[in-house]
Structure formats: structure tokens, C-alpha cells
Amino acid sequence: MKRIILGLCRALIPLALIVMLSSGTISAAGKLNIVCTTTDLASIAKAIAGEEAQVTSITTGMEDPHFIQAKPSYMIHARDADLWVRVGMGLEVGWEPPLIDGSRNAAIRPGSSGHLDASEKVLRLEVPTTRITRAMGDVHPEGNPHYWLDPLNGRIVAGEIAKRLIKLDPARAQAYQKNLESFRNHLDDAMFGSMLTHRLGGARLWAWQVKGDLERRLTELGMLKDAGGWWAAMRPFKGQGIITFHKSWIYFSNRFGLKVLDELEPKPGVPPSGPHLKKIVGLIETNHVKLILQEPFYPVKAASLLASQTKAKVVVIANSVGGDPLAKDYISLINLIVSRTSKALR
Amino acid sequence: MKRFICTLAACAIALALAPWPAAAGQDAQGKIIEELRKEIQELRGEMNSQRQSYENKMGDMQRKLDALSRRVEVNKPSGEEELSAALAKQKGGGTVSAEGSSVAAAIQSMNPQASVILDTIYYNDDTDDGFSEMSHKMAGFGHSHGGDDEDEHHHGLKKGFNLRHVELAFSAEVDPYFKGYANVAVTEDNAEIHEAYIDTSALPWGFKLRAGKFFSNFSRINSQHTHDWDFVDAPLIYTLTLGDHRLLDKGAQLSWLAPTPFHLLFGVEALQGDNEMMFNYLGGDNLPEKNGPRLWVGWLKYSPNLFGGHGLEIGPYFARGVHQEAHDGNSDGTEDHWLNGHSQFYGVDVVYKYDSGKAYGEGDLTLQADYFRRAKDLSVEQHDLAPALIGKDRTATQDGYYVQGVYGFLPRWRAGLRWEQVGLTNKDTFPDGTSADYDASWRLTGMVDFTPSHFSRLRLQSAYGSYAMDGGEDQEAWQVWLQLMVSLGTHGAHKF
């Protein structure tokens, strides 16, 4: 018996040493480790956390975020995370659970303070109000999860991340607050132009936009000519109809007054089919649609076929940071989308 | 700036000269013009980038000014407040609602997640008694175990239509400390508990404990449920050595995720040792009684950090447990000699996956291989016919491997190929000192499947193989499967 115990001790002591040493190095660094499921969240988190944290993303922005391979190496990111931020609304349902489970990190499990569902406070669209079935395709019961393409939601998410960081790391509360303000100022300037934000304040402009009377108010104030940024760039195209591949551009379109008439996918997650495309040709012609919008990871064949038969133009744009060399961060991503769509709609 | 004006002037001169080219110098002039054009373009680019940087600086300055002026406007009502009021109103509006659905979702999320897998197969082969029956007579795999219950766990497919089983799976977080999972497989005749286990979810330092009945986590084929496989059936070596359920047993598993910068997971399992083929336990009058756990399994999973969509996992494994056999040597219907000892297996499996990032699985690739070797180390415990053999050794080794690849050749369509061999080193030594070597068998399997959505899959699979039989002859066989699988209920996540 003695020999067994002695042997056990011999085996366990180096093990225990490894555990202690490694957990020591993680806490000694003192930097918060933030892991985001997507690059868009990571970009916003980086802006808020500044130099105080290490921010990584599971996706690179190039791939379809619905279907990510739950690689064991991602579990290592999750294991070392102090804060896990997800898009939520079912976007990561196919790959997030095994990552969090496999990480053995109880601090980032849903419901704990190390787990932030970024969708909690955002404006949601297409939340089903009637009974849904899988016969409708990949319909998310929580609503359409592509909300980050509405810059207002980006602004809201930034606030949520800042709030959580302050909770986790109150010592640096001031820095996080300052970074949040600076991120929002940049975003507001990019949205409305610095002339307007300077005079009226970004938040107020957003408030008017949400209420739907931004244009009226600006006209009354005689400031319409001072409007700049994405809002002014997209204003001439308000009400125009577009076609998209997947139901992923609904938030962007909603924010800038475009109308998504239909998707190339007959149902979310179901690839385009002949009869459906034929129907879309008619739609494009009667509504004089100029733009078919899709992400790089979807096959472009169907869209090019439509473009060859109609006057519509195919525009392939990344819908995540990192999906295009020009989409370096959240603001430049929206910048890119606005400049490409407005060019095609002209 | 000066340089720019100079170049512009030079350009203007060059352009002015261009309409009157001297016949001889035309080419040279063209070149000069081209060069100048290039230079102008470069300068333009430089100008633009300079302008951009000035604009950026101006923007920053303005922002600083803004911040200053905002600080002055203290008595104005805050814009942020106005925005949150507007947002709150918007959310209450009905079309864009968050709170309402969250409440419903919250209530629903208290229920266990439930799903049902329906797995129907049309199967045929060109053997006389069916492939499953034939495989029991393959050279060096003769499985002689004493019980009368040989057919009890027979899951081999019958020729024609098969309902493999209906799997009912439930999972939930029990509380902050435990998670529970249960999987009940219902066949036409009976129901059996496939898996029912409890996982800890809050142990520190990367430890996790699992207790209950579960598939041993030692390799990809063993740990996955049948519906997660890339082919309808398991590789031959698994069904021949471990049976149709592979290693599925009651026990406890402790695993540890090492704090290394790459993924390194260790696992140890203490199992009851009730597998009817490899870790058979009889006990009783003629064989020694052994208390459980009688089987120990150890495994390791190593996964380097590869870039992009590349993923790799290497998993060596080892298992050793009590093994007992009862035999009827003279075929008179009663058992006459009993063997007791150990059985062990070891091997390594490798999985490489490439995620193309494209939609509907197009361009995704999975390569997978496994080598598995089993050794039986027994001695004669009791012999009614030849007592002289008592205490003599009876050993056997069996091995096999498979290599398979599956590729998404079109959106939603995959094709796969599997090559396998078994019995490369199959050998028996008998208590009387004699021994026997056997030939190897091989099989080649092709598969095409179509995945309309994440909840359904249609698969056509065909295999051709040559099998070394007990009698020394080779038998060839064709097999064909047509499978339709659907899953009802919650969207299960996919493991690596």
C-alpha cells in the first residue's frame, strides 16, 4: 500500500506543479483575455478595451459564420478567456456549445459574468411572431442574427461590452468609458458627418433617425446640406429595391432605407433553384432593381446568371471585418459596404 | 509640390510634342509619354494619400473641438438619454421586439433539449447468409464466448429494409455543477439505454468527471454516434473486435485539459468490463470471480494550432481488461473448458479536417485514419477433457486499419472513399503449443451523400471486399446501402 501511495505522489507532484505554474502565468499577465466569436465583435471589443486586454476572434471574417468547424484549438482560446462574447440569436448554435464545453472554463458559460451575448440589447428584426417550423428553412426563433450590419446595433453592442468590462475590471472603468465615448464619436461622425454631430451630438441624431424624423428635423433646422457620412451617401437611394443572396442584409437595408425584395435562397439555408430564380428575374424587371448583394462565401453562379439576364449588377461584399482587406475594423467595414452599394445603386 | 509642378510642365511639353511625331523617334516618344503618365499617376496617388491624412488630422482636431464644446453644453438634455428612450419605444412597437420573445425563450430553455434521430436503411449484399453472419467466420476473428446470448445484441443489417433504431436524446444543465445526457435507442422489439451519463461542469484546473453509461472516448469511431459517422457502418476492425456497439459500458471517466498552448486532453476510464466480445466476463464455478471495474481505458488527444480552416487531431489510446471465455471443445452442447486472462488493445487515430469557409459545406474535406491492434492473453483455467492443459497459455492477436476521406464536391453534396484492411498480423497460439497464422482481408467502400438541410441526409454507399475465411479460402462480397436519416428537435452542435 505504501508503495502505491508513494508512486501516486511521484506521479501527481509534477502534474500539480504544471497546473500551478500555468495558472500562475495566466493571472500574472494581468491583461483581460477577451474571446469573441466573430471579427466584428472583436473589432468593437478592441476599440473599447484598448491596450488593457487581449482580444481574439474565432472566425476570420472570410467564412460563413453559421457553420464553423469546432476545432480543438478554438477550445484553447475559450479555456484562456476571461470574457466570451457571442453574436447570439442562434448564429453560433452549431459550433459554440462544444467550444465552451470543451474549454472546461466555467467562467464563460452562458449565464455567467464572463459570457456576454451581444444581442441582448440590440434592435432585432424578423423575430417570428407566429409558429415556425423547419419547413421554413433556417429560421431563427430569436430573430434574424445578422444585426451587426446596422451601425446603430454596433453602437449598442459597444455599450454592452463596455458595461461588462467595467463589471469585470472596475479598476479600469474610466479607460473603458473613455474608449466607448471615442468609439461612439467615430461611429457617429462616420454615420452623419462631423458637421452634424458637432452641432447636434451623435446620440441625438441617432434618436431622431430611430424615430424616423431625422430628415424632417434637419430640414427644419436648415442643416440638411451639412449632413455627411453614410447617411448622406445612402440618402439618394432611399426606397430602392435590392436582391440579396441570404437574409443577411436586412439590418443594413433597414437602417439605410433600402428594400430587400427577395433573396436568391428560396428559404434561408436552401441554395437557389431554377424556378425561384425565374421569379426573381421578373421581380428585378418590374422593380428596376439595380443591385444583387451577396457575401464572398456564397456561390456567385446564380447571381451572375441573373445579372446576365437583367440590368442588375452583382456586388460581392464581405459582411464581416476581415472578409475584405479594406474591412480592417468595424467602421471601415460599414464604410466599405456603403461605398460599394451606393456606387452600384447610382 | 514643386516636383509635382515640374513634372506637370514636363508632361505638358511632352504632350504638346506628341501630335507631331518624327517618324524615327515615334517609339521612343511613346515610351517617354508612357513613363510620364505613370509618374503623374503615382503623384496623384501620393497627393490623394496626403490629402487623406490631412483630412484625418482635421477630423481628429474637429473631434477634439467637439469634445470641448460638448463639455460646455452641460445644461442640454443628454443625447444618449434621448436615444435610449427612442430605442425603448421602438422595441415596444411590436414589429421589432426583443423582450417578448426573450421571455418565451427563457421559459423554453428550462426544458431539457430533446431530439429524435430516425435512421432507415435499405441494405443488400451478395453473400448467402448475409454479411454480418459471414463476418463472424472471418479468419482469426472467431469469437467464441460462452453465453447463450450471442444473438441478443445483434444489430447487423438484414437484407432489405431496416430501421436501424430510433434514438431519443435528452440533455440539460442540471444545476451549476452538473450536466446530464440520456440517449435511449428504441428498436422495433425493445428499447435499450445507449448512453446515460452525468458530466461535471465546474471542476477547476481543466478537469471533468463523467459517470454513468457512455461510449468510451478512445477514438473518433468509438465516441461518435452512428448518425455522426461519414459512412453508414463502422470500419470492419471495430465491429469484428468490439461488436456492433463498440466500447459502450458503465463506469467513470476522468479527463484533463492540460494548460498547454495547444489542445492536449488526457482521459482515463474505469469501466465495468461488460463488452461481450473483447472484455467478456463470466465468473462463476469454473472461472474466478472479479469485481468491477474490470476494464481500464486511457487516451490522449493532441491537436496543434493550425491556421485558417485546417484542423488536426491525433489520438493514441490503450485499454486493458479482464477477459474470460467458456468453450465447448467437442461440440456436445456442454461447455468443457474455460479460459481466463486479459485482453488489451491499443492504436492511434488521426483526423484532419479542412473547413473551406464556403456555404453549404462545399470544398470541406475530412481525412481520417485509425490503426487498431488487439491482444488476448489467456490461460486455461479448467479443462474437463484434457486436464493436462490446465495452466497452459492461449493467446491471440488481431489488427486492422482504415483510411477514409470525404469531400464536399458541390454545395450540400459529399463523396467519400474508405479503404480498410483487417487481419494483417492475426495469429492464434493454442494451449497444446500449436499456433496458426491467417491471411488479411480488405474492403473498399464508396459513398455519396446529399444533405438537404442540417436535419436530414440521404446517403448511397457501396462496398466491395475480399475476406479471408476460417477455412483458409477467400470470399468476395458486394454490399450496398441506401440510407435516409433525419433529426427532429433541437439543433445539435457538431463536434470536431
Coordinates of N, CA, C and O in Angstrom, one line a residue, chain A residues 40-180:
Chain A
D40 N -16.2 41.0 -36.1 CA -16.9 42.3 -35.9 C -17.0 42.6 -34.4 O -16.7 43.7 -34.0
L41 N -17.4 41.6 -33.6 CA -17.4 41.8 -32.2 C -16.0 42.1 -31.7 O -15.8 42.9 -30.8
A42 N -15.0 41.3 -32.2 CA -13.6 41.5 -31.7 C -13.2 42.9 -32.0 O -12.5 43.6 -31.2
S43 N -13.6 43.5 -33.2 CA -13.1 44.8 -33.6 C -13.7 45.9 -32.6 O -13.0 46.8 -32.1
I44 N -15.0 45.7 -32.2 CA -15.6 46.6 -31.3 C -15.0 46.4 -29.9 O -14.7 47.4 -29.2
A45 N -14.8 45.2 -29.5 CA -14.2 44.9 -28.2 C -12.8 45.5 -28.1 O -12.4 46.1 -27.1
K46 N -12.0 45.4 -29.2 CA -10.7 46.0 -29.2 C -10.8 47.5 -29.0 O -10.0 48.1 -28.3
A47 N -11.7 48.2 -29.7 CA -11.9 49.6 -29.5 C -12.2 50.0 -28.1 O -11.7 51.0 -27.6
I48 N -13.0 49.2 -27.4 CA -13.4 49.5 -26.1 C -12.4 49.2 -25.1 O -12.1 49.9 -24.1
A49 N -11.7 48.0 -25.2 CA -10.7 47.5 -24.2 C -9.4 48.2 -24.4 O -8.6 48.3 -23.4
G50 N -9.1 48.7 -25.6 CA -7.9 49.4 -25.8 C -6.7 48.5 -25.6 O -6.7 47.3 -25.9
E51 N -5.7 49.0 -25.0 CA -4.5 48.2 -24.7 C -4.6 47.4 -23.5 O -3.7 46.6 -23.1
E52 N -5.8 47.5 -22.8 CA -5.9 46.8 -21.5 C -6.2 45.3 -21.6 O -6.3 44.6 -20.7
A53 N -6.5 44.9 -22.8 CA -6.9 43.5 -23.0 C -6.4 42.9 -24.3 O -6.0 43.6 -25.2
Q54 N -6.4 41.6 -24.2 CA -6.0 40.8 -25.5 C -7.3 40.3 -26.1 O -8.1 39.7 -25.4
V55 N -7.5 40.7 -27.3 CA -8.8 40.3 -28.0 C -8.6 39.4 -29.1 O -7.7 39.6 -30.0
T56 N -9.2 38.2 -29.1 CA -9.1 37.3 -30.3 C -10.5 37.0 -30.8 O -11.5 37.1 -30.1
S57 N -10.6 36.5 -32.0 CA -11.8 36.1 -32.6 C -11.7 34.7 -33.1 O -10.6 34.3 -33.6
I58 N -12.8 34.0 -33.1 CA -12.8 32.6 -33.6 C -12.8 32.6 -35.1 O -12.1 32.0 -35.7
T59 N -13.7 33.4 -35.7 CA -13.8 33.4 -37.1 C -12.8 34.4 -37.7 O -12.3 35.3 -36.9
T60 N -12.5 34.3 -39.0 CA -11.6 35.3 -39.6 C -12.3 36.3 -40.4 O -11.7 37.3 -40.9
G61 N -13.7 36.2 -40.5 CA -14.4 37.1 -41.3 C -14.6 36.7 -42.8 O -15.3 37.3 -43.6
M62 N -13.9 35.6 -43.2 CA -13.9 35.1 -44.5 C -15.0 34.0 -44.7 O -15.4 33.7 -45.8
E63 N -15.4 33.4 -43.6 CA -16.2 32.2 -43.7 C -17.6 32.5 -43.3 O -17.9 33.5 -42.7
D64 N -18.5 31.5 -43.7 CA -19.9 31.6 -43.4 C -20.0 31.4 -41.8 O -19.6 30.3 -41.3
P65 N -20.4 32.4 -41.1 CA -20.4 32.3 -39.6 C -21.4 31.3 -39.1 O -21.3 31.0 -37.9
H66 N -22.3 30.8 -39.9 CA -23.3 29.8 -39.4 C -22.6 28.5 -39.1 O -23.0 27.8 -38.2
F67 N -21.6 28.2 -40.0 CA -21.0 26.9 -39.9 C -19.5 27.0 -39.7 O -18.8 27.2 -40.7
I68 N -19.1 26.9 -38.5 CA -17.6 26.9 -38.2 C -17.3 25.6 -37.6 O -18.0 25.0 -36.9
Q69 N -16.2 25.0 -38.1 CA -15.7 23.8 -37.5 C -15.2 24.0 -36.1 O -14.4 24.9 -35.8
A70 N -15.8 23.3 -35.1 CA -15.4 23.5 -33.7 C -14.1 22.8 -33.4 O -14.0 21.8 -32.8
K71 N -13.0 23.5 -34.0 CA -11.7 22.9 -33.8 C -11.2 22.9 -32.4 O -11.5 23.8 -31.6
P72 N -10.5 21.8 -32.0 CA -10.0 21.8 -30.6 C -9.1 23.0 -30.3 O -9.1 23.5 -29.1
S73 N -8.4 23.6 -31.3 CA -7.6 24.7 -31.0 C -8.4 26.0 -30.5 O -7.9 26.8 -29.8
Y74 N -9.7 26.0 -31.0 CA -10.5 27.1 -30.5 C -10.9 26.9 -29.1 O -11.1 27.9 -28.4
M75 N -10.9 25.7 -28.6 CA -11.2 25.4 -27.2 C -10.1 26.0 -26.3 O -10.4 26.4 -25.2
I76 N -8.9 26.1 -26.9 CA -7.8 26.6 -26.1 C -8.0 28.1 -25.9 O -7.8 28.7 -24.8
H77 N -8.5 28.8 -27.0 CA -8.9 30.2 -26.8 C -9.9 30.4 -25.7 O -9.8 31.2 -24.9
A78 N -10.9 29.5 -25.8 CA -12.1 29.6 -24.9 C -11.6 29.3 -23.4 O -12.0 29.9 -22.5
R79 N -10.6 28.4 -23.3 CA -10.1 28.0 -22.0 C -9.5 29.2 -21.3 O -9.6 29.4 -20.1
D80 N -8.7 30.0 -22.1 CA -8.0 31.1 -21.5 C -8.8 32.4 -21.5 O -8.2 33.4 -21.0
A81 N -10.1 32.3 -21.8 CA -10.8 33.6 -21.9 C -11.4 34.0 -20.6 O -11.8 33.2 -19.8
D82 N -11.3 35.3 -20.3 CA -12.0 35.9 -19.1 C -13.4 36.3 -19.5 O -14.3 36.4 -18.7
L83 N -13.5 36.7 -20.8 CA -14.8 37.2 -21.3 C -15.0 36.6 -22.7 O -14.1 36.6 -23.6
W84 N -16.2 36.0 -22.9 CA -16.5 35.4 -24.1 C -17.7 36.2 -24.7 O -18.7 36.4 -24.0
V85 N -17.6 36.7 -25.9 CA -18.6 37.5 -26.5 C -19.2 36.8 -27.7 O -18.4 36.4 -28.6
R86 N -20.5 36.6 -27.7 CA -21.0 35.9 -28.9 C -22.1 36.8 -29.6 O -22.7 37.7 -28.9
V87 N -22.3 36.6 -30.9 CA -23.3 37.3 -31.6 C -24.7 36.9 -31.0 O -25.6 37.8 -30.8
G88 N -24.9 35.6 -30.8 CA -26.2 35.2 -30.2 C -27.3 35.0 -31.2 O -27.0 35.0 -32.4
M89 N -28.5 35.0 -30.8 CA -29.7 34.7 -31.6 C -29.6 33.5 -32.5 O -30.1 33.4 -33.6
G90 N -28.8 32.5 -32.0 CA -28.7 31.2 -32.7 C -27.7 31.2 -33.8 O -27.6 30.2 -34.5
L91 N -26.9 32.3 -34.0 CA -26.0 32.2 -35.1 C -24.9 31.2 -34.9 O -24.5 30.4 -35.8
E92 N -24.4 31.0 -33.7 CA -23.3 30.1 -33.4 C -23.8 28.8 -32.8 O -23.0 28.0 -32.3
V93 N -25.1 28.5 -32.9 CA -25.7 27.3 -32.3 C -25.0 26.0 -32.7 O -24.9 25.1 -31.9
G94 N -24.5 26.0 -33.9 CA -23.9 24.8 -34.4 C -22.5 24.5 -34.0 O -21.9 23.5 -34.2
W95 N -21.8 25.5 -33.4 CA -20.4 25.3 -33.0 C -20.0 25.9 -31.7 O -18.9 25.6 -31.2
E96 N -20.8 26.8 -31.1 CA -20.3 27.4 -29.9 C -20.4 26.4 -28.7 O -19.4 26.4 -27.9
P97 N -21.5 25.6 -28.5 CA -21.6 24.7 -27.3 C -20.4 23.8 -27.2 O -19.8 23.7 -26.0
P98 N -19.9 23.1 -28.2 CA -18.8 22.2 -28.0 C -17.5 23.0 -27.6 O -16.6 22.4 -26.9
L99 N -17.4 24.2 -28.1 CA -16.2 25.0 -27.7 C -16.2 25.4 -26.3 O -15.2 25.2 -25.5
I100 N -17.3 25.9 -25.8 CA -17.4 26.3 -24.4 C -17.3 25.1 -23.5 O -16.6 25.1 -22.5
D101 N -18.0 24.0 -23.9 CA -18.0 22.7 -23.1 C -16.5 22.2 -23.1 O -16.1 21.8 -22.0
G102 N -15.9 22.2 -24.2 CA -14.5 21.6 -24.3 C -13.5 22.4 -23.6 O -12.4 22.0 -23.4
S103 N -13.8 23.7 -23.4 CA -12.8 24.6 -22.8 C -12.7 24.3 -21.3 O -11.7 24.7 -20.7
R104 N -13.7 23.7 -20.7 CA -13.8 23.5 -19.2 C -13.6 24.8 -18.4 O -13.1 24.8 -17.3
N105 N -14.0 25.9 -19.0 CA -13.9 27.1 -18.4 C -15.3 27.6 -17.9 O -16.1 28.0 -18.7
A106 N -15.5 27.3 -16.6 CA -16.9 27.6 -16.1 C -17.2 29.1 -16.1 O -18.4 29.5 -16.1
A107 N -16.2 29.9 -16.2 CA -16.4 31.4 -16.1 C -17.1 31.9 -17.3 O -17.6 33.0 -17.3
I108 N -17.0 31.2 -18.5 CA -17.6 31.8 -19.7 C -18.8 31.0 -20.1 O -19.3 31.2 -21.2
R109 N -19.4 30.2 -19.3 CA -20.6 29.5 -19.6 C -21.8 30.5 -19.7 O -21.8 31.4 -18.9
P110 N -22.7 30.3 -20.6 CA -23.9 31.2 -20.6 C -24.5 31.4 -19.3 O -24.6 30.5 -18.5
G111 N -24.8 32.6 -19.0 CA -25.3 33.0 -17.7 C -24.3 33.5 -16.7 O -24.7 34.1 -15.7
S112 N -23.0 33.3 -17.0 CA -22.0 33.8 -16.0 C -21.5 35.1 -16.5 O -21.8 35.5 -17.6
S113 N -20.8 35.9 -15.6 CA -20.5 37.2 -16.0 C -19.4 37.2 -17.0 O -19.1 38.3 -17.7
G114 N -18.7 36.1 -17.3 CA -17.7 36.0 -18.3 C -18.3 35.7 -19.7 O -17.6 35.4 -20.6
H115 N -19.6 35.6 -19.8 CA -20.3 35.3 -21.0 C -21.2 36.5 -21.4 O -22.1 36.8 -20.7
L116 N -20.9 37.1 -22.5 CA -21.8 38.2 -23.0 C -22.4 37.8 -24.3 O -21.8 37.6 -25.3
D117 N -23.8 37.8 -24.3 CA -24.5 37.7 -25.5 C -24.8 39.1 -26.1 O -25.5 39.8 -25.5
A118 N -24.0 39.4 -27.1 CA -24.1 40.8 -27.6 C -25.4 41.2 -28.2 O -25.7 42.4 -28.4
S119 N -26.3 40.2 -28.4 CA -27.6 40.5 -29.0 C -28.6 41.0 -27.9 O -29.7 41.4 -28.3
E120 N -28.2 41.0 -26.7 CA -29.2 41.2 -25.6 C -30.0 42.6 -25.8 O -31.2 42.6 -25.6
K121 N -29.3 43.6 -26.2 CA -29.9 44.9 -26.2 C -30.1 45.5 -27.6 O -30.6 46.6 -27.7
V122 N -29.7 44.7 -28.6 CA -29.8 45.3 -30.0 C -31.2 45.3 -30.5 O -32.1 44.7 -29.9
L123 N -31.4 46.1 -31.5 CA -32.7 46.2 -32.2 C -32.8 44.9 -33.1 O -32.0 44.7 -33.9
R124 N -33.8 44.1 -32.8 CA -33.9 42.9 -33.6 C -34.9 43.0 -34.7 O -35.9 43.7 -34.5
L125 N -34.7 42.3 -35.8 CA -35.6 42.2 -36.9 C -36.0 40.8 -37.1 O -35.3 39.9 -36.8
E126 N -37.2 40.7 -37.8 CA -37.7 39.3 -38.2 C -37.8 38.4 -37.0 O -37.5 37.2 -37.2
V127 N -38.2 38.8 -35.9 CA -38.5 37.9 -34.8 C -39.8 37.3 -35.1 O -40.8 38.0 -35.3
P128 N -39.9 35.9 -35.2 CA -41.1 35.3 -35.6 C -42.2 35.6 -34.6 O -42.0 35.5 -33.4
T129 N -43.4 35.9 -35.1 CA -44.5 36.2 -34.2 C -45.5 35.1 -34.3 O -46.4 35.0 -33.5
T130 N -45.3 34.2 -35.3 CA -46.3 33.1 -35.4 C -45.4 31.8 -35.2 O -44.2 31.9 -35.1
R131 N -46.1 30.7 -35.2 CA -45.4 29.4 -35.1 C -44.5 29.2 -36.2 O -44.8 29.4 -37.4
I132 N -43.3 28.7 -36.0 CA -42.3 28.4 -37.1 C -42.0 27.0 -37.1 O -42.1 26.3 -36.1
T133 N -41.8 26.4 -38.3 CA -41.3 25.1 -38.4 C -40.1 25.0 -39.3 O -39.7 26.0 -39.9
R134 N -39.4 23.9 -39.2 CA -38.1 23.8 -40.0 C -38.4 23.7 -41.5 O -37.5 23.9 -42.3
A135 N -39.7 23.5 -41.9 CA -40.0 23.6 -43.3 C -39.8 25.0 -43.9 O -39.7 25.1 -45.1
M136 N -39.7 26.0 -43.0 CA -39.4 27.3 -43.5 C -37.9 27.6 -43.7 O -37.5 28.7 -44.0
G137 N -37.1 26.6 -43.5 CA -35.7 26.7 -43.7 C -35.1 27.1 -42.3 O -35.7 26.9 -41.3
D138 N -33.9 27.7 -42.4 CA -33.1 28.0 -41.2 C -33.6 29.3 -40.6 O -33.0 30.3 -40.6
V139 N -34.9 29.3 -40.1 CA -35.4 30.5 -39.4 C -35.0 30.4 -38.0 O -35.2 29.4 -37.3
H140 N -34.4 31.5 -37.5 CA -34.0 31.5 -36.1 C -35.2 32.0 -35.2 O -35.7 33.1 -35.5
P141 N -35.5 31.3 -34.2 CA -36.7 31.6 -33.4 C -36.4 33.0 -32.6 O -37.4 33.7 -32.3
E142 N -35.2 33.3 -32.5 CA -34.9 34.6 -31.7 C -34.9 35.8 -32.7 O -34.7 36.9 -32.2
G143 N -35.0 35.6 -34.0 CA -35.0 36.7 -34.9 C -33.7 36.6 -35.8 O -32.9 35.7 -35.6
N144 N -33.6 37.4 -36.8 CA -32.5 37.4 -37.7 C -31.2 37.8 -37.0 O -31.2 38.9 -36.4
P145 N -30.2 37.0 -37.0 CA -29.0 37.2 -36.2 C -27.9 38.1 -36.9 O -26.9 38.4 -36.3
H146 N -28.2 38.7 -38.1 CA -27.1 39.4 -38.8 C -27.2 40.9 -38.4 O -27.0 41.8 -39.2
Y147 N -27.4 41.2 -37.1 CA -27.7 42.5 -36.7 C -26.5 43.5 -36.7 O -26.7 44.7 -36.6
W148 N -25.3 43.0 -36.7 CA -24.2 43.8 -36.7 C -24.0 44.7 -37.9 O -23.2 45.7 -37.9
L149 N -24.8 44.5 -39.0 CA -24.7 45.3 -40.1 C -25.5 46.6 -40.0 O -25.5 47.4 -40.9
D150 N -26.2 46.7 -38.9 CA -26.8 48.0 -38.6 C -25.8 48.7 -37.7 O -25.6 48.3 -36.5
P151 N -25.2 49.9 -38.1 CA -24.2 50.5 -37.3 C -24.8 51.0 -35.9 O -24.1 51.1 -34.9
L152 N -26.1 51.2 -35.8 CA -26.7 51.5 -34.5 C -26.6 50.3 -33.6 O -26.3 50.5 -32.4
N153 N -26.7 49.1 -34.1 CA -26.5 47.9 -33.3 C -25.1 47.8 -32.8 O -24.8 47.4 -31.7
G154 N -24.1 48.2 -33.7 CA -22.7 48.2 -33.4 C -22.5 49.1 -32.2 O -21.7 48.9 -31.3
R155 N -23.2 50.3 -32.3 CA -23.1 51.3 -31.2 C -23.6 50.7 -29.9 O -23.0 50.9 -28.8
I156 N -24.7 50.0 -30.0 CA -25.4 49.4 -28.8 C -24.5 48.3 -28.2 O -24.2 48.2 -27.0
V157 N -23.9 47.5 -29.1 CA -23.0 46.4 -28.6 C -21.8 47.0 -27.9 O -21.4 46.5 -26.9
A158 N -21.3 48.1 -28.5 CA -20.1 48.7 -27.8 C -20.4 49.1 -26.4 O -19.6 48.9 -25.5
G159 N -21.6 49.6 -26.2 CA -22.1 50.0 -24.8 C -22.2 48.8 -23.9 O -21.7 48.8 -22.8
E160 N -22.7 47.6 -24.5 CA -22.8 46.4 -23.7 C -21.4 45.9 -23.3 O -21.2 45.4 -22.2
I161 N -20.5 45.9 -24.3 CA -19.2 45.4 -24.0 C -18.5 46.3 -22.9 O -17.9 45.8 -22.0
A162 N -18.7 47.6 -23.0 CA -18.1 48.5 -22.1 C -18.6 48.2 -20.7 O -17.9 48.1 -19.7
K163 N -19.9 48.0 -20.6 CA -20.6 47.8 -19.3 C -20.0 46.5 -18.7 O -19.7 46.5 -17.5
R164 N -19.9 45.5 -19.5 CA -19.4 44.2 -19.0 C -17.9 44.3 -18.5 O -17.5 43.7 -17.5
L165 N -17.1 45.0 -19.3 CA -15.7 45.2 -19.0 C -15.6 45.9 -17.7 O -14.7 45.5 -16.8
I166 N -16.4 46.9 -17.5 CA -16.3 47.7 -16.2 C -16.7 46.8 -15.1 O -16.1 46.8 -14.0
K167 N -17.7 45.9 -15.3 CA -18.1 45.0 -14.2 C -16.9 44.0 -13.9 O -16.7 43.7 -12.7
L168 N -16.2 43.5 -14.9 CA -15.2 42.5 -14.7 C -13.9 43.1 -14.2 O -13.1 42.5 -13.5
D169 N -13.7 44.4 -14.6 CA -12.4 45.0 -14.3 C -12.7 46.5 -13.9 O -12.3 47.4 -14.6
P170 N -13.3 46.7 -12.7 CA -13.7 48.0 -12.3 C -12.5 49.0 -12.2 O -12.7 50.2 -12.3
A171 N -11.3 48.5 -11.9 CA -10.2 49.4 -11.8 C -10.0 50.2 -13.0 O -9.4 51.3 -12.9
R172 N -10.3 49.7 -14.2 CA -10.0 50.4 -15.4 C -11.3 51.0 -16.0 O -11.4 51.3 -17.2
A173 N -12.3 51.2 -15.1 CA -13.6 51.7 -15.6 C -13.5 53.0 -16.4 O -14.1 53.1 -17.5
Q174 N -12.7 53.9 -15.9 CA -12.5 55.2 -16.6 C -12.0 55.0 -18.0 O -12.6 55.6 -19.0
A175 N -11.0 54.2 -18.2 CA -10.4 54.0 -19.5 C -11.5 53.4 -20.5 O -11.6 53.8 -21.6
Y176 N -12.3 52.4 -20.0 CA -13.3 51.8 -20.8 C -14.3 52.8 -21.2 O -14.8 52.8 -22.4
Q177 N -14.7 53.6 -20.3 CA -15.8 54.6 -20.6 C -15.2 55.6 -21.6 O -16.0 56.0 -22.6
K178 N -14.0 56.0 -21.5 CA -13.4 56.9 -22.4 C -13.3 56.3 -23.8 O -13.6 57.0 -24.8
N179 N -12.9 55.1 -23.9 CA -12.8 54.4 -25.1 C -14.2 54.2 -25.8 O -14.3 54.3 -27.0
L180 N -15.2 54.0 -25.0 CA -16.5 53.9 -25.5 C -17.0 55.2 -26.2 O -17.5 55.2 -27.3

